[in-house]
CSV table of N, CA and C in Angstrom, one decimal:
chain,number,residue,atom,x,y,z
A,1,MET,N,8.0,0.5,10.5
A,1,MET,CA,7.3,1.6,9.7
A,1,MET,C,5.8,1.7,10.1
A,2,TRP,N,5.2,0.6,10.4
A,2,TRP,CA,3.8,0.6,10.8
A,2,TRP,C,3.6,1.4,12.1
A,3,ALA,N,4.5,1.3,13.0
A,3,ALA,CA,4.4,2.0,14.3
A,3,ALA,C,4.3,3.5,14.1
A,4,GLU,N,5.0,4.0,13.1
A,4,GLU,CA,5.0,5.4,12.9
A,4,GLU,C,4.0,5.9,11.9
A,5,ASP,N,3.2,5.0,11.3
A,5,ASP,CA,2.3,5.4,10.2
A,5,ASP,C,0.9,5.7,10.8
A,6,LYS,N,0.8,6.9,11.3
A,6,LYS,CA,-0.5,7.3,12.0
A,6,LYS,C,-1.6,7.5,11.0
A,7,ALA,N,-1.3,7.9,9.7
A,7,ALA,CA,-2.3,8.1,8.7
A,7,ALA,C,-3.0,6.8,8.4
A,8,SER,N,-2.3,5.8,8.1
A,8,SER,CA,-2.9,4.5,7.8
A,8,SER,C,-3.7,3.9,9.0
A,9,GLN,N,-3.1,4.0,10.2
A,9,GLN,CA,-3.7,3.5,11.4
A,9,GLN,C,-5.0,4.3,11.7
A,10,GLY,N,-4.9,5.6,11.5
A,10,GLY,CA,-6.0,6.5,11.8
A,10,GLY,C,-7.3,6.2,10.9
A,11,LEU,N,-7.0,5.7,9.7
A,11,LEU,CA,-8.1,5.3,8.8
A,11,LEU,C,-8.6,3.9,9.0
A,12,GLY,N,-8.0,3.2,10.0
A,12,GLY,CA,-8.5,1.9,10.3
A,12,GLY,C,-7.9,0.8,9.4
A,13,MET,N,-6.8,1.1,8.7
A,13,MET,CA,-6.2,0.1,7.8
A,13,MET,C,-5.5,-1.0,8.7
A,14,GLU,N,-5.4,-2.1,8.1
A,14,GLU,CA,-4.8,-3.3,8.8
A,14,GLU,C,-3.8,-3.9,7.8
A,15,ILE,N,-2.7,-4.3,8.3
A,15,ILE,CA,-1.7,-5.1,7.4
A,15,ILE,C,-2.2,-6.5,7.4
A,16,VAL,N,-2.4,-7.1,6.2
A,16,VAL,CA,-2.7,-8.5,6.1
A,16,VAL,C,-1.5,-9.3,5.9
A,17,GLU,N,-0.6,-8.8,5.0
A,17,GLU,CA,0.7,-9.5,4.9
A,17,GLU,C,1.7,-8.5,4.2
A,18,VAL,N,3.0,-8.8,4.4
A,18,VAL,CA,4.0,-8.0,3.8
A,18,VAL,C,5.2,-9.0,3.5
A,19,GLY,N,5.7,-9.0,2.3
A,19,GLY,CA,6.9,-9.8,2.0
A,19,GLY,C,7.7,-9.0,1.0
A,20,PRO,N,8.8,-9.5,0.6
A,20,PRO,CA,9.7,-8.8,-0.4
A,20,PRO,C,8.9,-8.4,-1.7
A,21,GLY,N,8.8,-7.1,-1.8
A,21,GLY,CA,8.1,-6.6,-3.0
A,21,GLY,C,6.6,-6.8,-3.1
A,22,HIS,N,6.0,-7.1,-1.9
A,22,HIS,CA,4.6,-7.4,-1.9
A,22,HIS,C,4.0,-7.0,-0.6
A,23,ALA,N,2.7,-6.5,-0.6
A,23,ALA,CA,2.0,-6.1,0.6
A,23,ALA,C,0.5,-6.2,0.3
A,24,VAL,N,-0.2,-6.5,1.4
A,24,VAL,CA,-1.7,-6.5,1.3
A,24,VAL,C,-2.2,-5.8,2.5
A,25,LEU,N,-3.0,-4.7,2.3
A,25,LEU,CA,-3.6,-4.0,3.4
A,25,LEU,C,-5.1,-4.0,3.2
A,26,ALA,N,-5.9,-3.8,4.3
A,26,ALA,CA,-7.3,-3.8,4.2
A,26,ALA,C,-7.9,-2.7,5.0
A,27,MET,N,-9.1,-2.3,4.6
A,27,MET,CA,-9.8,-1.2,5.3
A,27,MET,C,-11.3,-1.3,5.0
A,28,THR,N,-12.1,-0.9,6.0
A,28,THR,CA,-13.5,-0.9,5.9
A,28,THR,C,-14.0,0.5,5.6
A,29,VAL,N,-14.8,0.7,4.6
A,29,VAL,CA,-15.4,2.1,4.3
A,29,VAL,C,-16.3,2.4,5.4
A,30,THR,N,-16.0,3.5,6.1
A,30,THR,CA,-16.9,4.0,7.2
A,30,THR,C,-17.7,5.2,6.8
A,31,GLU,N,-18.6,5.6,7.6
A,31,GLU,CA,-19.5,6.7,7.3
A,31,GLU,C,-18.8,8.0,7.0
A,32,THR,N,-17.7,8.2,7.7
A,32,THR,CA,-16.9,9.5,7.4
A,32,THR,C,-16.1,9.4,6.1
A,33,MET,N,-16.1,8.3,5.4
A,33,MET,CA,-15.4,8.2,4.2
A,33,MET,C,-16.3,8.3,2.9
A,34,VAL,N,-17.6,8.5,3.2
A,34,VAL,CA,-18.6,8.5,2.1
A,34,VAL,C,-18.8,10.0,1.7
A,35,ASN,N,-18.8,10.2,0.4
A,35,ASN,CA,-18.9,11.6,-0.2
A,35,ASN,C,-20.4,11.9,-0.4
A,36,GLY,N,-20.6,13.1,-1.1
A,36,GLY,CA,-22.0,13.6,-1.4
A,36,GLY,C,-22.8,12.7,-2.4
A,37,HIS,N,-22.1,11.8,-3.1
A,37,HIS,CA,-22.8,10.9,-4.0
A,37,HIS,C,-23.1,9.6,-3.3
A,38,GLY,N,-22.8,9.5,-2.0
A,38,GLY,CA,-23.1,8.2,-1.3
A,38,GLY,C,-22.2,7.1,-1.5
A,39,ILE,N,-21.0,7.4,-2.1
A,39,ILE,CA,-20.0,6.4,-2.3
A,39,ILE,C,-18.7,6.8,-1.6
A,40,CYS,N,-17.8,5.9,-1.5
A,40,CYS,CA,-16.5,6.2,-0.9
A,40,CYS,C,-15.7,7.2,-1.7
A,41,HIS,N,-15.3,8.3,-1.0
A,41,HIS,CA,-14.5,9.3,-1.6
A,41,HIS,C,-13.2,8.7,-2.2
A,42,GLY,N,-12.9,9.0,-3.4
A,42,GLY,CA,-11.7,8.4,-4.1
A,42,GLY,C,-10.4,8.6,-3.4
A,43,GLY,N,-10.3,9.7,-2.6
A,43,GLY,CA,-9.1,9.9,-1.9
A,43,GLY,C,-8.8,8.8,-0.9
A,44,PHE,N,-9.8,8.2,-0.3
A,44,PHE,CA,-9.6,7.2,0.7
A,44,PHE,C,-9.2,5.9,0.0
A,45,VAL,N,-9.8,5.6,-1.2
A,45,VAL,CA,-9.3,4.5,-2.0
A,45,VAL,C,-7.9,4.7,-2.4
A,46,PHE,N,-7.5,5.9,-2.9
A,46,PHE,CA,-6.2,6.2,-3.3
A,46,PHE,C,-5.2,6.0,-2.1
A,47,THR,N,-5.6,6.4,-0.9
A,47,THR,CA,-4.8,6.4,0.3
A,47,THR,C,-4.5,4.9,0.7
A,48,LEU,N,-5.5,4.1,0.6
A,48,LEU,CA,-5.3,2.6,0.9
A,48,LEU,C,-4.3,2.0,-0.1
A,49,ALA,N,-4.5,2.3,-1.4
A,49,ALA,CA,-3.6,1.8,-2.4
A,49,ALA,C,-2.2,2.3,-2.2
A,50,ASP,N,-2.0,3.6,-1.9
A,50,ASP,CA,-0.8,4.2,-1.6
A,50,ASP,C,-0.1,3.6,-0.4
A,51,SER,N,-0.8,3.3,0.6
A,51,SER,CA,-0.2,2.7,1.8
A,51,SER,C,0.3,1.3,1.5
A,52,ALA,N,-0.5,0.5,0.7
A,52,ALA,CA,0.0,-0.8,0.3
A,52,ALA,C,1.3,-0.7,-0.6
A,53,PHE,N,1.3,0.3,-1.5
A,53,PHE,CA,2.4,0.6,-2.3
A,53,PHE,C,3.6,0.9,-1.4
A,54,ALA,N,3.5,1.7,-0.4
A,54,ALA,CA,4.6,2.1,0.5
A,54,ALA,C,5.1,0.9,1.2
A,55,PHE,N,4.3,0.0,1.7
A,55,PHE,CA,4.8,-1.2,2.4
A,55,PHE,C,5.5,-2.1,1.5
A,56,ALA,N,5.0,-2.3,0.3
A,56,ALA,CA,5.7,-3.2,-0.7
A,56,ALA,C,7.1,-2.6,-1.1
A,57,CYS,N,7.1,-1.3,-1.3
A,57,CYS,CA,8.4,-0.6,-1.7
A,57,CYS,C,9.4,-0.7,-0.6
A,58,ASN,N,9.0,-0.5,0.6
A,58,ASN,CA,9.9,-0.5,1.8
A,58,ASN,C,10.2,-1.9,2.3
A,59,SER,N,9.7,-2.9,1.7
A,59,SER,CA,9.9,-4.3,2.2
A,59,SER,C,11.3,-4.8,2.0
A,60,HIS,N,12.2,-4.0,1.3
A,60,HIS,CA,13.6,-4.4,1.1
A,60,HIS,C,14.5,-3.8,2.2
A,61,ASN,N,13.9,-3.1,3.2
A,61,ASN,CA,14.6,-2.4,4.2
A,61,ASN,C,15.5,-1.3,3.7
A,62,GLN,N,15.0,-0.6,2.7
A,62,GLN,CA,15.7,0.6,2.2
A,62,GLN,C,14.6,1.7,2.2
A,63,ASN,N,14.9,2.8,2.8
A,63,ASN,CA,13.9,3.9,2.8
A,63,ASN,C,13.5,4.2,1.4
A,64,THR,N,12.2,4.2,1.1
A,64,THR,CA,11.7,4.4,-0.3
A,64,THR,C,10.5,5.2,-0.3
A,65,VAL,N,10.4,6.2,-1.2
A,65,VAL,CA,9.2,7.1,-1.2
A,65,VAL,C,8.7,7.1,-2.7
A,66,ALA,N,7.5,7.6,-2.8
A,66,ALA,CA,6.8,7.7,-4.1
A,66,ALA,C,7.4,8.9,-4.9
A,67,SER,N,7.6,8.7,-6.2
A,67,SER,CA,8.0,9.7,-7.1
A,67,SER,C,6.9,10.1,-8.0
A,68,HIS,N,6.0,9.2,-8.2
A,68,HIS,CA,4.8,9.4,-9.1
A,68,HIS,C,3.8,8.3,-8.8
A,69,CYS,N,2.5,8.7,-8.8
A,69,CYS,CA,1.4,7.7,-8.7
A,69,CYS,C,0.3,8.1,-9.6
A,70,ALA,N,-0.5,7.1,-10.0
A,70,ALA,CA,-1.7,7.3,-10.8
A,70,ALA,C,-2.7,6.2,-10.4
A,71,VAL,N,-4.0,6.6,-10.4
A,71,VAL,CA,-5.0,5.7,-10.1
A,71,VAL,C,-6.1,5.8,-11.1
A,72,SER,N,-6.7,4.6,-11.4
A,72,SER,CA,-7.9,4.6,-12.2
A,72,SER,C,-9.0,4.0,-11.4
A,73,PHE,N,-10.1,4.7,-11.2
A,73,PHE,CA,-11.2,4.3,-10.4
A,73,PHE,C,-12.2,3.5,-11.4
A,74,LEU,N,-12.5,2.3,-11.1
A,74,LEU,CA,-13.2,1.4,-12.0
A,74,LEU,C,-14.7,1.2,-11.6
A,75,ARG,N,-14.9,1.2,-10.3
A,75,ARG,CA,-16.3,1.1,-9.8
A,75,ARG,C,-16.3,1.7,-8.4
A,76,PRO,N,-17.5,2.1,-7.9
A,76,PRO,CA,-17.5,2.7,-6.6
A,76,PRO,C,-17.4,1.7,-5.5
A,77,ALA,N,-16.8,2.2,-4.4
A,77,ALA,CA,-16.9,1.5,-3.1
A,77,ALA,C,-18.0,2.1,-2.3
A,78,ARG,N,-18.6,1.3,-1.5
A,78,ARG,CA,-19.8,1.8,-0.7
A,78,ARG,C,-19.6,1.6,0.8
A,79,LEU,N,-20.4,2.4,1.5
A,79,LEU,CA,-20.4,2.3,3.0
A,79,LEU,C,-20.4,0.8,3.4
A,80,GLY,N,-19.5,0.4,4.3
A,80,GLY,CA,-19.4,-0.9,4.8
A,80,GLY,C,-18.6,-1.9,4.0
A,81,ASP,N,-18.2,-1.5,2.8
A,81,ASP,CA,-17.3,-2.4,2.0
A,81,ASP,C,-16.0,-2.6,2.7
A,82,ARG,N,-15.5,-3.8,2.6
A,82,ARG,CA,-14.2,-4.2,3.1
A,82,ARG,C,-13.3,-4.1,1.9
A,83,LEU,N,-12.4,-3.2,1.8
A,83,LEU,CA,-11.5,-3.0,0.7
A,83,LEU,C,-10.1,-3.6,1.0
A,84,THR,N,-9.6,-4.3,0.0
A,84,THR,CA,-8.3,-4.9,0.2
A,84,THR,C,-7.4,-4.4,-1.0
A,85,ALA,N,-6.2,-3.9,-0.6
A,85,ALA,CA,-5.2,-3.4,-1.6
A,85,ALA,C,-4.1,-4.4,-1.7
A,86,THR,N,-3.8,-4.9,-2.8
A,86,THR,CA,-2.8,-5.9,-3.0
A,86,THR,C,-1.7,-5.3,-3.9
A,87,ALA,N,-0.5,-5.1,-3.4
A,87,ALA,CA,0.6,-4.5,-4.1
A,87,ALA,C,1.6,-5.5,-4.5
A,88,HIS,N,2.1,-5.4,-5.8
A,88,HIS,CA,3.1,-6.3,-6.3
A,88,HIS,C,4.2,-5.4,-7.0
A,89,GLU,N,5.4,-5.5,-6.6
A,89,GLU,CA,6.5,-4.8,-7.3
A,89,GLU,C,6.7,-5.5,-8.6
A,90,ARG,N,6.6,-4.6,-9.7
A,90,ARG,CA,6.8,-5.1,-11.0
A,90,ARG,C,8.2,-5.0,-11.5
A,91,TRP,N,8.9,-3.9,-11.1
A,91,TRP,CA,10.3,-3.7,-11.5
A,91,TRP,C,11.0,-2.9,-10.5
A,92,ARG,N,12.3,-3.3,-10.2
A,92,ARG,CA,13.1,-2.6,-9.3
A,92,ARG,C,14.5,-2.7,-9.7
A,93,GLU,N,15.2,-1.5,-9.9
A,93,GLU,CA,16.6,-1.5,-10.4
A,93,GLU,C,17.2,-0.2,-9.9
A,94,GLY,N,18.4,-0.3,-9.3
A,94,GLY,CA,19.0,0.8,-8.8
A,94,GLY,C,18.2,1.5,-7.7
A,95,ARG,N,17.9,2.7,-7.9
A,95,ARG,CA,17.0,3.4,-6.9
A,95,ARG,C,15.6,3.6,-7.3
A,96,SER,N,15.2,3.0,-8.4
A,96,SER,CA,13.8,3.2,-9.0
A,96,SER,C,13.0,1.9,-9.0
A,97,GLY,N,11.7,2.0,-8.9
A,97,GLY,CA,10.9,0.9,-9.0
A,97,GLY,C,9.5,1.2,-9.5
A,98,ILE,N,8.7,0.2,-9.9
A,98,ILE,CA,7.4,0.4,-10.3
A,98,ILE,C,6.6,-0.7,-9.6
A,99,THR,N,5.5,-0.3,-8.9
A,99,THR,CA,4.6,-1.2,-8.2
A,99,THR,C,3.2,-1.0,-8.6
A,100,ASP,N,2.5,-2.1,-8.9
A,100,ASP,CA,1.1,-2.1,-9.2
A,100,ASP,C,0.2,-2.5,-8.0
A,101,VAL,N,-0.9,-1.9,-7.8
A,101,VAL,CA,-1.8,-2.2,-6.7
A,101,VAL,C,-3.2,-2.3,-7.2
A,102,THR,N,-3.9,-3.4,-6.8
A,102,THR,CA,-5.3,-3.6,-7.1
A,102,THR,C,-6.1,-3.4,-5.9
A,103,VAL,N,-7.1,-2.6,-5.9
A,103,VAL,CA,-8.0,-2.5,-4.7
A,103,VAL,C,-9.3,-3.2,-5.1
A,104,ALA,N,-9.7,-4.1,-4.3
A,104,ALA,CA,-10.9,-4.9,-4.5
A,104,ALA,C,-11.8,-4.9,-3.3
A,105,ASN,N,-13.1,-5.1,-3.5
A,105,ASN,CA,-14.1,-5.2,-2.4
A,105,ASN,C,-14.2,-6.6,-1.9
A,106,GLN,N,-15.1,-6.8,-1.0
A,106,GLN,CA,-15.2,-8.1,-0.4
A,106,GLN,C,-15.8,-9.2,-1.3
A,107,GLN,N,-16.4,-8.8,-2.4
A,107,GLN,CA,-16.8,-9.7,-3.5
A,107,GLN,C,-15.7,-10.0,-4.5
A,108,GLY,N,-14.6,-9.4,-4.3
A,108,GLY,CA,-13.5,-9.6,-5.3
A,108,GLY,C,-13.6,-8.7,-6.5
A,109,GLU,N,-14.5,-7.8,-6.5
A,109,GLU,CA,-14.7,-6.9,-7.6
A,109,GLU,C,-13.6,-5.8,-7.5
A,110,THR,N,-12.9,-5.5,-8.7
A,110,THR,CA,-11.9,-4.5,-8.7
A,110,THR,C,-12.5,-3.1,-8.6
A,111,ILE,N,-12.1,-2.4,-7.6
A,111,ILE,CA,-12.6,-1.0,-7.4
A,111,ILE,C,-11.6,0.0,-8.1
A,112,ALA,N,-10.3,-0.3,-8.0
A,112,ALA,CA,-9.3,0.7,-8.6
A,112,ALA,C,-8.0,0.0,-8.9
A,113,GLU,N,-7.3,0.5,-9.9
A,113,GLU,CA,-6.0,0.1,-10.2
A,113,GLU,C,-5.1,1.3,-10.0
A,114,PHE,N,-3.9,1.0,-9.4
A,114,PHE,CA,-3.0,2.1,-9.0
A,114,PHE,C,-1.6,1.6,-9.5
A,115,ARG,N,-0.9,2.6,-10.0
A,115,ARG,CA,0.5,2.3,-10.3
A,115,ARG,C,1.4,3.4,-9.7
A,116,GLY,N,2.4,2.9,-9.0
A,116,GLY,CA,3.3,3.9,-8.3
A,116,GLY,C,4.7,3.7,-8.7
A,117,ASN,N,5.4,4.8,-8.9
A,117,ASN,CA,6.9,4.8,-9.2
A,117,ASN,C,7.5,5.2,-7.9
A,118,SER,N,8.6,4.5,-7.6
A,118,SER,CA,9.2,4.7,-6.3
A,118,SER,C,10.7,5.1,-6.5
A,119,ARG,N,11.2,5.7,-5.4
A,119,ARG,CA,12.6,6.2,-5.4
A,119,ARG,C,13.2,5.8,-4.1
A,120,THR,N,14.3,5.1,-4.1
A,120,THR,CA,15.0,4.8,-2.8
A,120,THR,C,15.8,6.0,-2.4
A,121,ILE,N,15.7,6.3,-1.1
A,121,ILE,CA,16.5,7.4,-0.5
A,121,ILE,C,17.4,6.9,0.5
A,122,ALA,N,18.2,7.7,1.1
A,122,ALA,CA,19.2,7.3,2.1
A,122,ALA,C,18.5,6.7,3.3
A,123,GLY,N,19.2,5.7,3.9
A,123,GLY,CA,18.8,5.1,5.2
A,123,GLY,C,18.0,3.8,5.0
A,124,THR,N,17.8,3.1,6.2
A,124,THR,CA,17.1,1.9,6.3
A,124,THR,C,16.0,2.0,7.3
A,125,LEU,N,15.0,1.1,7.3
A,125,LEU,CA,14.0,1.1,8.3
A,125,LEU,C,14.5,0.5,9.6
A,126,VAL,N,15.2,-0.6,9.4
A,126,VAL,CA,15.8,-1.3,10.6
A,126,VAL,C,17.3,-1.2,10.4
A,127,PRO,N,18.0,-0.8,11.4
A,127,PRO,CA,19.5,-0.7,11.3
A,127,PRO,C,20.1,-2.0,10.8
A,128,GLU,N,21.1,-1.9,9.9
A,128,GLU,CA,21.7,-3.1,9.3
A,128,GLU,C,22.2,-4.1,10.3
A,129,ALA,N,22.8,-3.6,11.4
A,129,ALA,CA,23.3,-4.4,12.5
A,129,ALA,C,22.2,-5.3,13.1
A,130,ALA,N,21.1,-4.6,13.3
A,130,ALA,CA,19.9,-5.4,13.9
A,130,ALA,C,19.4,-6.4,12.9
A,131,MET,N,19.4,-6.1,11.6
A,131,MET,CA,19.0,-7.1,10.6
A,131,MET,C,19.9,-8.3,10.6
A,132,ALA,N,21.2,-8.0,10.6
A,132,ALA,CA,22.2,-9.1,10.6
A,132,ALA,C,22.1,-10.0,11.8
A,133,ALA,N,21.8,-9.4,13.0
A,133,ALA,CA,21.6,-10.2,14.2
A,133,ALA,C,20.4,-11.0,14.2
A,134,ALA,N,19.3,-10.4,13.6
A,134,ALA,CA,18.1,-11.2,13.5
A,134,ALA,C,18.2,-12.4,12.6
A,135,VAL,N,18.9,-12.2,11.5
A,135,VAL,CA,19.2,-13.3,10.5
A,135,VAL,C,20.0,-14.4,11.2
A,136,GLN,N,21.0,-13.9,11.9
A,136,GLN,CA,21.9,-14.9,12.6
A,136,GLN,C,21.1,-15.7,13.7
A,137,ASP,N,20.2,-15.0,14.4
A,137,ASP,CA,19.4,-15.7,15.4
A,137,ASP,C,18.5,-16.7,14.8
A,138,SER,N,18.0,-16.4,13.6
A,138,SER,CA,17.1,-17.4,13.0
A,138,SER,C,17.7,-18.6,12.5
A,139,LYS,N,19.0,-18.7,12.4
A,139,LYS,CA,19.7,-19.9,11.9
A,139,LYS,C,19.9,-20.9,13.0
């Protein structure tokens, strides 16, 4: 999924870790992300959270998309801040899920809280046969 994610890569995001129902992504606020108030534009904070949400949701190897997202901005991010988005799946049943994401700066201060609702769609990220072979090889 990362190889095809030109949006996240283009903003300088990095994957810190991904596991079942969990993802951590990081990004540094650059000059082109600062708005007229001298703070990071909320859209960039939202995008970082949304990308962490996407990786957490898709960590079960089922194609999953957002059906609804909401963000609360709690304090501003500033030029040069290193933002980390930590996503945790809270609920997943059938084709639906809820994932919470906290975006924090390098001091550990919470910048934003994001909640995303997900919907599983047809298909997998890695073909099932390849997944089965990888599991067999690891034994």
